[in-house]
Every structure is written in C-alpha cells, then in structure tokens.
Coordinates of N, CA and C in Angstrom, one line a residue:
Chain S
M1 N -26.7 -5.1 13.0 CA -25.7 -4.8 13.9 C -24.5 -5.8 13.8
T2 N -23.3 -5.3 13.9 CA -22.2 -6.2 13.8 C -22.0 -7.1 15.0
N3 N -21.5 -8.3 14.8 CA -21.1 -9.2 15.9 C -19.7 -8.9 16.4
H4 N -18.9 -8.2 15.6 CA -17.6 -7.9 16.0 C -17.6 -6.9 17.2
R5 N -16.6 -7.0 18.0 CA -16.4 -6.1 19.1 C -16.2 -4.7 18.6
T6 N -16.9 -3.7 19.1 CA -16.6 -2.3 18.7 C -16.1 -1.6 20.0
G7 N -15.5 -0.4 19.8 CA -14.9 0.3 20.9 C -14.9 1.8 20.7
T8 N -14.5 2.5 21.8 CA -14.3 3.9 21.7 C -13.0 4.2 21.0
R9 N -12.8 5.4 20.7 CA -11.5 5.8 20.0 C -10.3 5.5 20.9
D10 N -10.5 5.7 22.2 CA -9.4 5.4 23.1 C -9.1 3.9 23.2
E11 N -10.2 3.1 23.2 CA -10.0 1.6 23.3 C -9.3 1.1 22.0
W12 N -9.8 1.7 20.9 CA -9.2 1.2 19.6 C -7.8 1.6 19.6
L13 N -7.4 2.8 20.0 CA -6.0 3.3 19.9 C -5.1 2.4 20.8
E14 N -5.6 2.1 22.0 CA -4.8 1.3 22.9 C -4.5 -0.1 22.3
A15 N -5.6 -0.7 21.7 CA -5.4 -2.0 21.1 C -4.4 -1.9 19.9
R16 N -4.5 -0.8 19.2 CA -3.7 -0.7 18.0 C -2.2 -0.5 18.4
L17 N -2.0 0.3 19.4 CA -0.6 0.5 19.9 C 0.0 -0.8 20.4
E18 N -0.8 -1.6 21.1 CA -0.3 -2.9 21.6 C 0.1 -3.8 20.5
L19 N -0.8 -3.8 19.4 CA -0.5 -4.6 18.3 C 0.7 -4.1 17.5
L20 N 0.9 -2.8 17.5 CA 2.1 -2.2 16.9 C 3.4 -2.7 17.3
E21 N 3.4 -3.0 18.7 CA 4.7 -3.6 19.2 C 5.0 -4.9 18.6
T22 N 3.9 -5.8 18.4 CA 4.1 -7.1 17.7 C 4.6 -6.8 16.3
G23 N 4.0 -5.8 15.6 CA 4.4 -5.5 14.2 C 5.8 -5.1 14.1
K24 N 6.2 -4.3 15.1 CA 7.6 -3.8 15.1 C 8.6 -5.0 15.3
E25 N 8.2 -5.9 16.2 CA 9.0 -7.1 16.5 C 9.2 -7.9 15.2
L26 N 8.1 -8.0 14.5 CA 8.1 -8.8 13.2 C 9.0 -8.1 12.2
T27 N 8.9 -6.8 12.1 CA 9.8 -6.0 11.1 C 11.2 -6.2 11.5
R28 N 11.5 -6.1 12.8 CA 12.9 -6.3 13.2 C 13.4 -7.7 12.9
L29 N 12.6 -8.7 13.2 CA 12.9 -10.1 12.9 C 13.2 -10.3 11.4
N30 N 12.3 -9.7 10.6 CA 12.4 -9.9 9.2 C 13.7 -9.2 8.7
D31 N 14.0 -8.0 9.2 CA 15.3 -7.3 8.8 C 16.5 -8.2 9.2
D32 N 16.4 -8.8 10.4 CA 17.5 -9.6 10.9 C 17.6 -10.9 10.0
L33 N 16.5 -11.5 9.6 CA 16.5 -12.6 8.7 C 17.2 -12.2 7.4
A34 N 16.8 -11.1 6.9 CA 17.4 -10.6 5.6 C 18.9 -10.4 5.7
R35 N 19.3 -9.9 6.9 CA 20.8 -9.7 7.1 C 21.5 -11.0 7.2
Q36 N 20.9 -12.0 7.9 CA 21.5 -13.3 7.9 C 21.6 -14.0 6.6
R37 N 20.5 -13.7 5.8 CA 20.5 -14.3 4.4 C 21.6 -13.7 3.6
R38 N 21.9 -12.4 3.7 CA 23.0 -11.8 2.9 C 24.3 -12.3 3.4
E39 N 24.4 -12.7 4.6 CA 25.7 -13.2 5.1 C 26.0 -14.7 4.9
L40 N 25.0 -15.4 4.3 CA 25.2 -16.8 4.0 C 26.4 -16.9 3.0
P41 N 27.1 -18.0 3.1 CA 28.2 -18.2 2.2 C 27.7 -18.4 0.7
W42 N 28.5 -18.0 -0.2 CA 28.1 -18.1 -1.6 C 28.7 -19.4 -2.2
V43 N 28.0 -19.9 -3.2 CA 28.6 -21.1 -3.9 C 28.8 -20.7 -5.4
R44 N 30.1 -20.8 -5.8 CA 30.4 -20.4 -7.1 C 29.8 -21.4 -8.1
I45 N 29.1 -20.8 -9.2 CA 28.5 -21.6 -10.2 C 29.5 -21.7 -11.4
D46 N 30.1 -22.9 -11.6 CA 31.1 -23.1 -12.6 C 30.7 -23.8 -13.8
K47 N 29.4 -24.2 -13.9 CA 28.9 -24.8 -15.1 C 28.2 -23.8 -15.9
D48 N 28.2 -24.0 -17.2 CA 27.5 -23.0 -18.1 C 26.1 -23.4 -18.3
Y49 N 25.2 -22.5 -18.3 CA 23.8 -22.8 -18.6 C 23.3 -21.8 -19.6
V50 N 22.4 -22.2 -20.5 CA 21.9 -21.4 -21.6 C 20.4 -21.3 -21.5
F51 N 19.9 -20.1 -21.6 CA 18.4 -19.9 -21.6 C 18.0 -19.3 -22.9
D52 N 16.8 -19.6 -23.3 CA 16.2 -18.9 -24.5 C 15.4 -17.7 -24.1
S53 N 15.4 -16.7 -24.9 CA 14.5 -15.6 -24.6 C 13.9 -15.1 -25.9
V54 N 12.7 -14.5 -25.9 CA 12.0 -14.1 -27.1 C 12.7 -13.0 -27.8
A55 N 13.1 -12.0 -27.0 CA 13.6 -10.7 -27.5 C 14.9 -10.9 -28.3
R56 N 15.9 -11.6 -27.8 CA 17.2 -11.6 -28.4 C 17.7 -12.9 -28.9
G57 N 16.8 -13.9 -28.8 CA 17.1 -15.2 -29.4 C 17.9 -16.2 -28.5
V58 N 18.1 -17.3 -29.1 CA 18.8 -18.4 -28.3 C 20.1 -18.0 -27.8
G59 N 20.3 -18.3 -26.5 CA 21.7 -18.1 -26.0 C 21.9 -16.6 -25.5
S60 N 21.0 -15.8 -25.7 CA 21.3 -14.4 -25.4 C 21.3 -14.1 -23.9
C61 N 20.7 -15.0 -23.2 CA 20.6 -14.8 -21.7 C 21.4 -15.8 -21.0
A62 N 22.6 -16.1 -21.5 CA 23.6 -17.0 -20.8 C 24.0 -16.2 -19.6
P63 N 24.6 -16.8 -18.6 CA 24.9 -16.1 -17.4 C 25.7 -14.8 -17.5
A64 N 26.6 -14.7 -18.5 CA 27.4 -13.5 -18.6 C 26.5 -12.3 -19.0
T65 N 25.4 -12.5 -19.6 CA 24.6 -11.3 -20.1 C 23.3 -11.2 -19.4
A66 N 22.9 -12.2 -18.6 CA 21.6 -12.2 -18.0 C 21.3 -11.0 -17.2
R67 N 22.2 -10.4 -16.6 CA 22.0 -9.3 -15.7 C 22.1 -7.9 -16.4
E68 N 22.4 -8.0 -17.7 CA 22.5 -6.8 -18.4 C 21.3 -5.9 -18.3
G69 N 21.4 -4.7 -18.1 CA 20.3 -3.8 -18.1 C 19.6 -3.7 -16.7
E70 N 20.2 -4.4 -15.7 CA 19.7 -4.5 -14.4 C 19.6 -3.0 -13.8
G71 N 18.5 -2.7 -13.2 CA 18.4 -1.4 -12.5 C 17.9 -0.4 -13.4
V72 N 17.7 -0.7 -14.7 CA 17.1 0.3 -15.6 C 15.6 0.1 -15.7
D73 N 14.9 1.2 -15.4 CA 13.4 1.1 -15.5 C 13.1 1.2 -17.0
P74 N 12.4 0.1 -17.5 CA 12.1 0.0 -18.9 C 11.0 0.9 -19.3
R75 N 10.3 1.4 -18.4 CA 9.1 2.2 -18.7 C 9.5 3.6 -19.2
P76 N 8.7 4.2 -20.1 CA 9.1 5.5 -20.7 C 9.0 6.6 -19.6
Chain B
M1 N -8.7 -6.8 17.4 CA -8.9 -5.4 17.7 C -10.4 -5.0 17.7
P2 N -10.8 -4.1 18.5 CA -12.2 -3.6 18.4 C -12.3 -2.7 17.2
W3 N -13.5 -2.6 16.6 CA -13.7 -1.7 15.5 C -14.2 -0.4 16.0
L4 N -13.9 0.6 15.2 CA -14.2 2.0 15.6 C -15.2 2.5 14.5
A5 N -16.4 2.9 14.9 CA -17.4 3.4 14.0 C -16.9 4.7 13.3
A6 N -17.0 4.8 12.0 CA -16.6 6.1 11.3 C -18.0 6.8 11.0
E7 N -18.2 7.8 11.8 CA -19.5 8.5 11.8 C -19.6 9.6 10.8
K8 N -18.4 10.2 10.5 CA -18.4 11.4 9.6 C -18.5 11.1 8.2
E9 N -19.0 12.0 7.4 CA -19.1 11.8 5.9 C -17.8 12.4 5.3
Y10 N -17.3 11.7 4.3 CA -16.1 12.3 3.6 C -16.4 12.2 2.1
A11 N -15.8 13.1 1.3 CA -16.0 13.1 -0.1 C -14.7 13.0 -0.8
F12 N -14.6 12.3 -1.9 CA -13.4 12.1 -2.7 C -13.8 12.3 -4.2
D13 N -12.8 12.8 -4.9 CA -13.0 12.9 -6.4 C -12.4 11.7 -7.0
G14 N -13.2 11.1 -7.9 CA -12.6 9.9 -8.7 C -12.8 10.2 -10.2
P15 N -12.4 9.2 -11.0 CA -12.5 9.4 -12.4 C -14.0 9.6 -12.9
E16 N -14.9 9.1 -12.1 CA -16.3 9.3 -12.4 C -17.1 10.2 -11.5
G17 N -16.3 11.1 -10.9 CA -17.0 12.1 -10.1 C -16.9 11.9 -8.6
R18 N -17.7 12.6 -7.8 CA -17.7 12.7 -6.4 C -18.1 11.3 -5.8
R19 N -17.3 10.9 -4.8 CA -17.6 9.6 -4.1 C -17.5 9.8 -2.6
S20 N -18.3 9.0 -1.9 CA -18.3 9.0 -0.4 C -17.3 7.9 0.0
L21 N -17.0 7.9 1.3 CA -16.2 6.8 1.8 C -16.8 5.4 1.6
L22 N -18.1 5.4 1.7 CA -18.9 4.2 1.5 C -18.8 3.7 0.0
D23 N -18.8 4.7 -0.9 CA -18.6 4.4 -2.3 C -17.3 3.7 -2.6
L24 N -16.3 4.1 -1.9 CA -14.9 3.6 -2.2 C -14.8 2.1 -2.0
F25 N -15.7 1.5 -1.2 CA -15.8 0.1 -1.0 C -16.1 -0.6 -2.4
D26 N -16.7 0.1 -3.3 CA -17.1 -0.6 -4.6 C -17.9 -1.8 -4.4
G27 N -18.7 -1.8 -3.3 CA -19.6 -2.9 -3.0 C -19.0 -4.0 -2.2
R28 N -17.7 -4.0 -2.0 CA -17.1 -5.1 -1.3 C -17.1 -4.8 0.2
R29 N -16.7 -5.8 1.0 CA -16.9 -5.7 2.5 C -15.8 -4.9 3.1
Q30 N -14.6 -5.1 2.6 CA -13.4 -4.5 3.2 C -12.8 -3.4 2.3
L31 N -12.3 -2.4 2.9 CA -11.6 -1.3 2.1 C -10.3 -1.0 2.7
I32 N -9.2 -1.0 1.9 CA -7.9 -0.6 2.4 C -7.6 0.7 1.7
V33 N -7.3 1.7 2.5 CA -7.0 3.1 1.9 C -5.5 3.5 2.2
Y34 N -4.8 3.6 1.2 CA -3.4 4.0 1.4 C -3.3 5.5 1.0
R35 N -2.7 6.3 1.9 CA -2.5 7.7 1.6 C -1.1 7.9 0.9
A36 N -1.2 8.2 -0.3 CA 0.1 8.5 -1.0 C 0.3 10.0 -1.2
F37 N 1.6 10.4 -1.0 CA 1.8 11.8 -1.2 C 2.1 12.2 -2.6
F38 N 1.1 12.8 -3.2 CA 1.2 13.2 -4.6 C 0.4 14.5 -4.7
E39 N 1.1 15.6 -4.7 CA 0.4 16.9 -4.7 C 1.5 18.0 -4.8
P40 N 1.1 19.2 -5.2 CA 2.0 20.3 -5.3 C 2.8 20.5 -4.0
G41 N 4.1 20.7 -4.2 CA 5.0 20.9 -3.0 C 5.7 19.6 -2.5
V42 N 5.2 18.5 -3.0 CA 5.9 17.2 -2.7 C 6.9 16.9 -3.7
S43 N 8.1 16.5 -3.3 CA 9.2 16.2 -4.2 C 8.7 15.3 -5.4
G44 N 9.0 15.7 -6.6 CA 8.6 14.9 -7.8 C 7.5 15.5 -8.5
W45 N 6.7 16.3 -7.9 CA 5.5 16.9 -8.5 C 5.8 17.7 -9.7
P46 N 5.1 17.6 -10.8 CA 3.9 16.7 -11.0 C 4.2 15.5 -11.8
E47 N 5.5 15.2 -11.9 CA 5.9 14.0 -12.7 C 5.6 12.7 -12.0
H48 N 5.8 12.7 -10.7 CA 5.6 11.4 -10.0 C 5.3 11.7 -8.6
A49 N 4.7 10.7 -7.9 CA 4.4 10.8 -6.5 C 5.7 10.7 -5.7
C50 N 5.6 10.8 -4.4 CA 6.8 10.8 -3.5 C 7.5 9.4 -3.7
I51 N 8.8 9.4 -3.5 CA 9.6 8.2 -3.9 C 9.1 6.9 -3.2
G52 N 8.8 7.1 -1.9 CA 8.4 5.9 -1.1 C 7.0 5.4 -1.5
C53 N 6.1 6.4 -1.8 CA 4.8 6.0 -2.2 C 4.8 5.4 -3.6
S54 N 5.7 5.8 -4.4 CA 5.8 5.2 -5.8 C 6.4 3.8 -5.7
M55 N 7.4 3.6 -4.8 CA 7.9 2.3 -4.6 C 6.8 1.3 -4.2
L56 N 6.0 1.8 -3.2 CA 4.9 1.0 -2.7 C 3.9 0.7 -3.8
A57 N 3.5 1.7 -4.6 CA 2.6 1.5 -5.6 C 3.1 0.5 -6.6
D58 N 4.4 0.4 -6.8 CA 5.0 -0.5 -7.7 C 4.9 -2.0 -7.2
Q59 N 4.8 -2.1 -5.9 CA 4.7 -3.4 -5.2 C 3.3 -4.0 -5.2
V60 N 2.3 -3.2 -5.4 CA 0.9 -3.7 -5.3 C 0.7 -4.8 -6.3
A61 N 0.3 -5.9 -5.9 CA 0.0 -7.1 -6.8 C -1.3 -6.8 -7.5
H62 N -1.6 -7.7 -8.5 CA -2.8 -7.5 -9.2 C -4.0 -7.5 -8.3
V63 N -4.9 -6.5 -8.4 CA -6.0 -6.2 -7.4 C -7.0 -7.4 -7.5
A64 N -7.0 -8.2 -8.5 CA -7.9 -9.4 -8.5 C -7.8 -10.2 -7.3
H65 N -6.5 -10.3 -6.8 CA -6.3 -11.2 -5.6 C -7.0 -10.6 -4.3
L66 N -7.0 -9.3 -4.3 CA -7.8 -8.6 -3.1 C -9.3 -8.7 -3.4
H67 N -9.7 -8.6 -4.6 CA -11.1 -8.6 -4.9 C -11.7 -10.0 -4.5
A68 N -10.8 -11.1 -4.8 CA -11.3 -12.4 -4.4 C -11.5 -12.6 -2.9
R69 N -10.9 -11.7 -2.2 CA -11.1 -11.7 -0.7 C -12.1 -10.6 -0.3
D70 N -12.9 -10.1 -1.2 CA -14.0 -9.2 -0.9 C -13.4 -7.9 -0.4
T71 N -12.2 -7.5 -0.9 CA -11.5 -6.3 -0.5 C -11.2 -5.4 -1.6
T72 N -11.4 -4.1 -1.4 CA -11.0 -3.1 -2.4 C -9.8 -2.3 -1.9
L73 N -8.9 -2.1 -2.7 CA -7.7 -1.2 -2.4 C -7.9 0.1 -3.1
A74 N -7.7 1.2 -2.3 CA -7.8 2.6 -2.9 C -6.6 3.4 -2.4
F75 N -6.0 4.1 -3.3 CA -5.0 5.1 -3.0 C -5.7 6.4 -2.9
V76 N -5.3 7.3 -2.0 CA -5.9 8.7 -1.9 C -4.7 9.7 -1.8
S77 N -4.9 10.8 -2.5 CA -3.9 11.8 -2.5 C -4.6 13.2 -2.6
R78 N -3.8 14.3 -2.6 CA -4.4 15.6 -2.7 C -4.4 16.0 -4.2
A79 N -3.6 15.3 -5.0 CA -3.5 15.7 -6.4 C -4.8 15.6 -7.2
P80 N -5.0 16.5 -8.1 CA -6.2 16.4 -8.9 C -6.2 15.1 -9.8
Q81 N -7.4 14.7 -10.2 CA -7.6 13.4 -10.9 C -6.8 13.4 -12.2
T82 N -6.7 14.6 -12.9 CA -5.9 14.6 -14.2 C -4.5 14.2 -14.0
D83 N -3.9 14.6 -12.9 CA -2.5 14.3 -12.6 C -2.4 12.8 -12.2
I84 N -3.3 12.4 -11.4 CA -3.3 11.0 -10.9 C -3.5 10.0 -12.1
E85 N -4.4 10.3 -13.0 CA -4.7 9.5 -14.1 C -3.4 9.4 -15.0
R86 N -2.8 10.5 -15.2 CA -1.6 10.6 -16.1 C -0.5 9.7 -15.5
V87 N -0.2 9.8 -14.2 CA 0.9 9.0 -13.6 C 0.5 7.5 -13.6
K88 N -0.8 7.2 -13.3 CA -1.2 5.8 -13.3 C -1.0 5.2 -14.6
A89 N -1.4 5.9 -15.7 CA -1.3 5.4 -17.0 C 0.2 5.1 -17.4
R90 N 1.0 6.1 -17.1 CA 2.4 5.9 -17.4 C 3.1 4.8 -16.7
M91 N 2.7 4.6 -15.4 CA 3.4 3.5 -14.6 C 2.7 2.2 -14.7
G92 N 1.5 2.1 -15.3 CA 0.8 0.9 -15.4 C 0.1 0.5 -14.1
W93 N -0.2 1.4 -13.3 CA -0.8 1.1 -12.0 C -2.3 1.1 -12.2
E94 N -3.0 0.1 -11.6 CA -4.4 -0.2 -11.8 C -5.3 0.0 -10.6
M95 N -4.7 0.3 -9.5 CA -5.6 0.5 -8.3 C -6.4 1.7 -8.4
S96 N -7.5 1.8 -7.7 CA -8.3 3.0 -7.7 C -7.5 4.1 -6.9
W97 N -7.6 5.3 -7.4 CA -6.8 6.4 -6.8 C -7.6 7.6 -6.8
Y98 N -8.0 8.0 -5.6 CA -8.9 9.2 -5.5 C -8.2 10.4 -5.0
T99 N -8.9 11.5 -5.2 CA -8.5 12.8 -4.7 C -9.2 13.2 -3.4
M100 N -8.5 13.5 -2.3 CA -9.2 13.9 -1.1 C -9.7 15.3 -1.2
T101 N -10.8 15.6 -0.6 CA -11.4 16.9 -0.7 C -11.6 17.6 0.6
D102 N -11.4 16.8 1.7 CA -11.7 17.3 3.1 C -10.7 16.9 4.1
G103 N -11.1 16.7 5.3 CA -10.2 16.4 6.4 C -10.0 14.9 6.7
F104 N -10.3 14.1 5.6 CA -10.1 12.6 5.8 C -8.7 12.3 6.3
D105 N -7.7 13.0 5.7 CA -6.3 12.7 6.1 C -6.0 13.0 7.5
A106 N -6.5 14.2 8.0 CA -6.2 14.5 9.4 C -7.0 13.6 10.3
D107 N -8.2 13.2 10.0 CA -9.0 12.4 10.9 C -8.4 10.9 11.0
F108 N -7.7 10.5 9.9 CA -7.2 9.1 9.9 C -5.7 9.0 10.0
G109 N -5.1 10.1 10.5 CA -3.6 10.0 10.8 C -2.7 9.9 9.6
V110 N -3.2 10.5 8.5 CA -2.3 10.4 7.3 C -2.1 11.8 6.7
D111 N -2.2 12.9 7.5 CA -2.0 14.2 7.0 C -0.6 14.6 6.9
E112 N 0.3 14.0 7.7 CA 1.7 14.3 7.8 C 2.6 13.3 7.1
W113 N 2.1 12.1 7.0 CA 3.0 11.0 6.6 C 2.1 9.9 5.9
H114 N 2.7 9.2 5.0 CA 1.9 8.1 4.3 C 1.4 7.1 5.4
G115 N 0.3 6.4 5.1 CA -0.2 5.4 6.0 C -1.3 4.7 5.4
T116 N -1.7 3.6 6.1 CA -2.7 2.7 5.6 C -3.8 2.5 6.6
N117 N -5.1 2.8 6.2 CA -6.2 2.5 7.0 C -7.1 1.4 6.4
A118 N -7.6 0.6 7.3 CA -8.5 -0.5 6.9 C -9.9 -0.3 7.4
F119 N -10.9 -0.5 6.6 CA -12.3 -0.3 7.0 C -13.1 -1.6 6.6
I120 N -14.1 -1.8 7.4 CA -15.1 -2.8 7.1 C -16.5 -2.1 7.1
R121 N -17.3 -2.6 6.2 CA -18.6 -2.0 6.2 C -19.6 -3.1 6.4
E122 N -20.7 -2.7 7.2 CA -21.8 -3.6 7.4 C -23.0 -2.8 6.9
G123 N -23.5 -3.2 5.8 CA -24.6 -2.4 5.2 C -24.0 -1.0 4.9
D124 N -24.6 0.0 5.4 CA -24.2 1.4 5.2 C -23.3 1.9 6.3
R125 N -23.0 1.1 7.3 CA -22.2 1.5 8.4 C -20.7 1.2 8.2
V126 N -19.8 2.1 8.4 CA -18.4 1.9 8.2 C -17.6 1.9 9.5
F127 N -16.7 1.0 9.6 CA -15.9 0.9 10.8 C -14.4 1.0 10.4
R128 N -13.6 1.7 11.2 CA -12.2 1.7 11.0 C -11.7 0.5 11.8
T129 N -10.9 -0.4 11.2 CA -10.5 -1.6 11.9 C -9.0 -1.6 12.2
Y130 N -8.2 -0.9 11.4 CA -6.8 -1.0 11.5 C -6.1 0.2 10.9
F131 N -4.9 0.5 11.5 CA -4.1 1.6 10.9 C -2.6 1.2 11.0
T132 N -1.9 1.5 10.0 CA -0.4 1.3 10.2 C 0.3 2.3 9.3
D133 N 1.5 2.6 9.6 CA 2.3 3.5 8.8 C 3.8 3.2 8.9
N134 N 4.6 4.1 8.3 CA 6.1 3.9 8.3 C 6.3 2.5 7.7
R135 N 7.2 1.7 8.4 CA 7.5 0.4 7.9 C 6.3 -0.6 7.9
G136 N 5.3 -0.2 8.7 CA 4.1 -1.1 8.6 C 3.5 -1.1 7.3
D137 N 3.6 0.0 6.5 CA 3.0 0.0 5.1 C 3.7 -1.1 4.3
E138 N 5.0 -1.3 4.5 CA 5.6 -2.4 3.7 C 5.0 -3.7 4.0
S139 N 4.5 -3.9 5.2 CA 4.1 -5.3 5.6 C 2.9 -5.8 4.7
W140 N 2.1 -4.9 4.2 CA 1.0 -5.4 3.4 C 1.2 -5.3 1.9
A141 N 2.1 -4.3 1.5 CA 2.2 -4.0 0.1 C 3.5 -4.5 -0.5
A142 N 4.6 -4.4 0.3 CA 5.9 -4.6 -0.3 C 6.8 -5.5 0.6
P143 N 6.3 -6.7 0.9 CA 7.1 -7.6 1.8 C 8.4 -7.9 1.1
G144 N 8.4 -8.0 -0.2 CA 9.7 -8.3 -0.9 C 10.7 -7.2 -0.8
A145 N 10.2 -6.0 -0.6 CA 11.1 -4.8 -0.6 C 11.9 -4.7 0.7
T146 N 11.4 -5.4 1.7 CA 12.0 -5.3 3.0 C 13.1 -6.3 3.3
S147 N 13.2 -7.3 2.4 CA 14.0 -8.5 2.9 C 15.2 -8.8 2.0
T148 N 15.5 -7.9 1.0 CA 16.7 -8.2 0.2 C 18.0 -7.7 0.8

C-alpha cells in the first residue's frame, strides 16, 4: 500500500484546481519576464567575429551569414 | 496533491501490439501521458499531427533524461500505428506513441483538447497524480517555447 495520500475524485480535482491557479500565475509571470526581456535595450556589436563550421568551411558563419536559412525546417 | 486510484482497464495499440495502461510504464515508476491530436479529421492529417502537438513533440528532450528519473513518457493519439510510425520516423521523434482504443481520452480529460496526465504505479496499482492542459502543457515540455 502506498504511503502517499490518496483521495476521492472530488478531493483530487479540488487540489488540482487550486494548484492550477499557481501554475497560471507562473505562466503569466514567465510571459511578463519574456516581454521585459524583449524590451531590454540592445547593444550594437561593431567588432567582427569569425566562426568555423564543418559544412561550408572557414569563415562561412561570420555574422553577416550566420542567420542565413533561419526559419527553414531542414527535415525532408 | 492526493493521488487518485485508476481502477479501470485501458488498452492501447503499440508497435508491438496491445498494451494496458500498466504496460505503458515500461517497468518504470512514473508515466507521463500526453494526448496529441493526430487522427482523421484533424488539420494536417495524415501528413502530420496538429500544429501545437507537433510543436510540443519537437520540444521533447532526449527521453534518457526522463528514464534516469524512473519516468516514461508516452504520447497517445487516435491515429493507427502505421501513421504514427511514419510521422515519428520522418520527424526523428523517439518517444513511445500509442494508439488509443477506448475511452481513455474521455476519462482523463483529453477527448476535446490536448493535455498531459501523470501516473504513478505501485506494484500493479496505478494512480493518477496530476493533469494539466493548454499552456500547462508547455510547462513540462516546451519551457523554451514560451519565453522568446
């Protein structure tokens, strides 16, 4: 027999709905955190950086091209 | 939260045949069941599952991390196994994904909308421990998707 508290369907539902409020609060807080993150000031990067990649060789992923192909699902 | 005993028997189809709810645990102590909408009549059929469920499936991390916590993750849908296997293979998804055959969805609040149920087993006894849906589904599978 389990040591954990067990309950009826009604007791379980009541506990779940109570916890749901905390979950919703967390979701709203997380959404608000994300919004504040997007509103942070930006810092312009004015130095050049170079990265190596296997596919296209040295320098191919410099800042100007690093985001090339973004949003394209590579899967067939 | 108190646990709720799951007294009824349920049957699922899997790649290796018929499985009970207890079988879905794969011998582990905890089972997380996500109901994904993938069936005739749902947008995308039969090429892919519903857009939200697909997004969520894409966020699922390697299941080894769940297994290390004695937990099995299973997706369940109404689609036949042949369609599920095809989409899993194409998308590179590795979680177990079963076909519902009975009223499991209605009994566990996922007949109308996607949702997540958590179960614990003690020996052969199964308990429902938690349920969440809507944005709650994101909280376990796709925390990154909510915050950008």
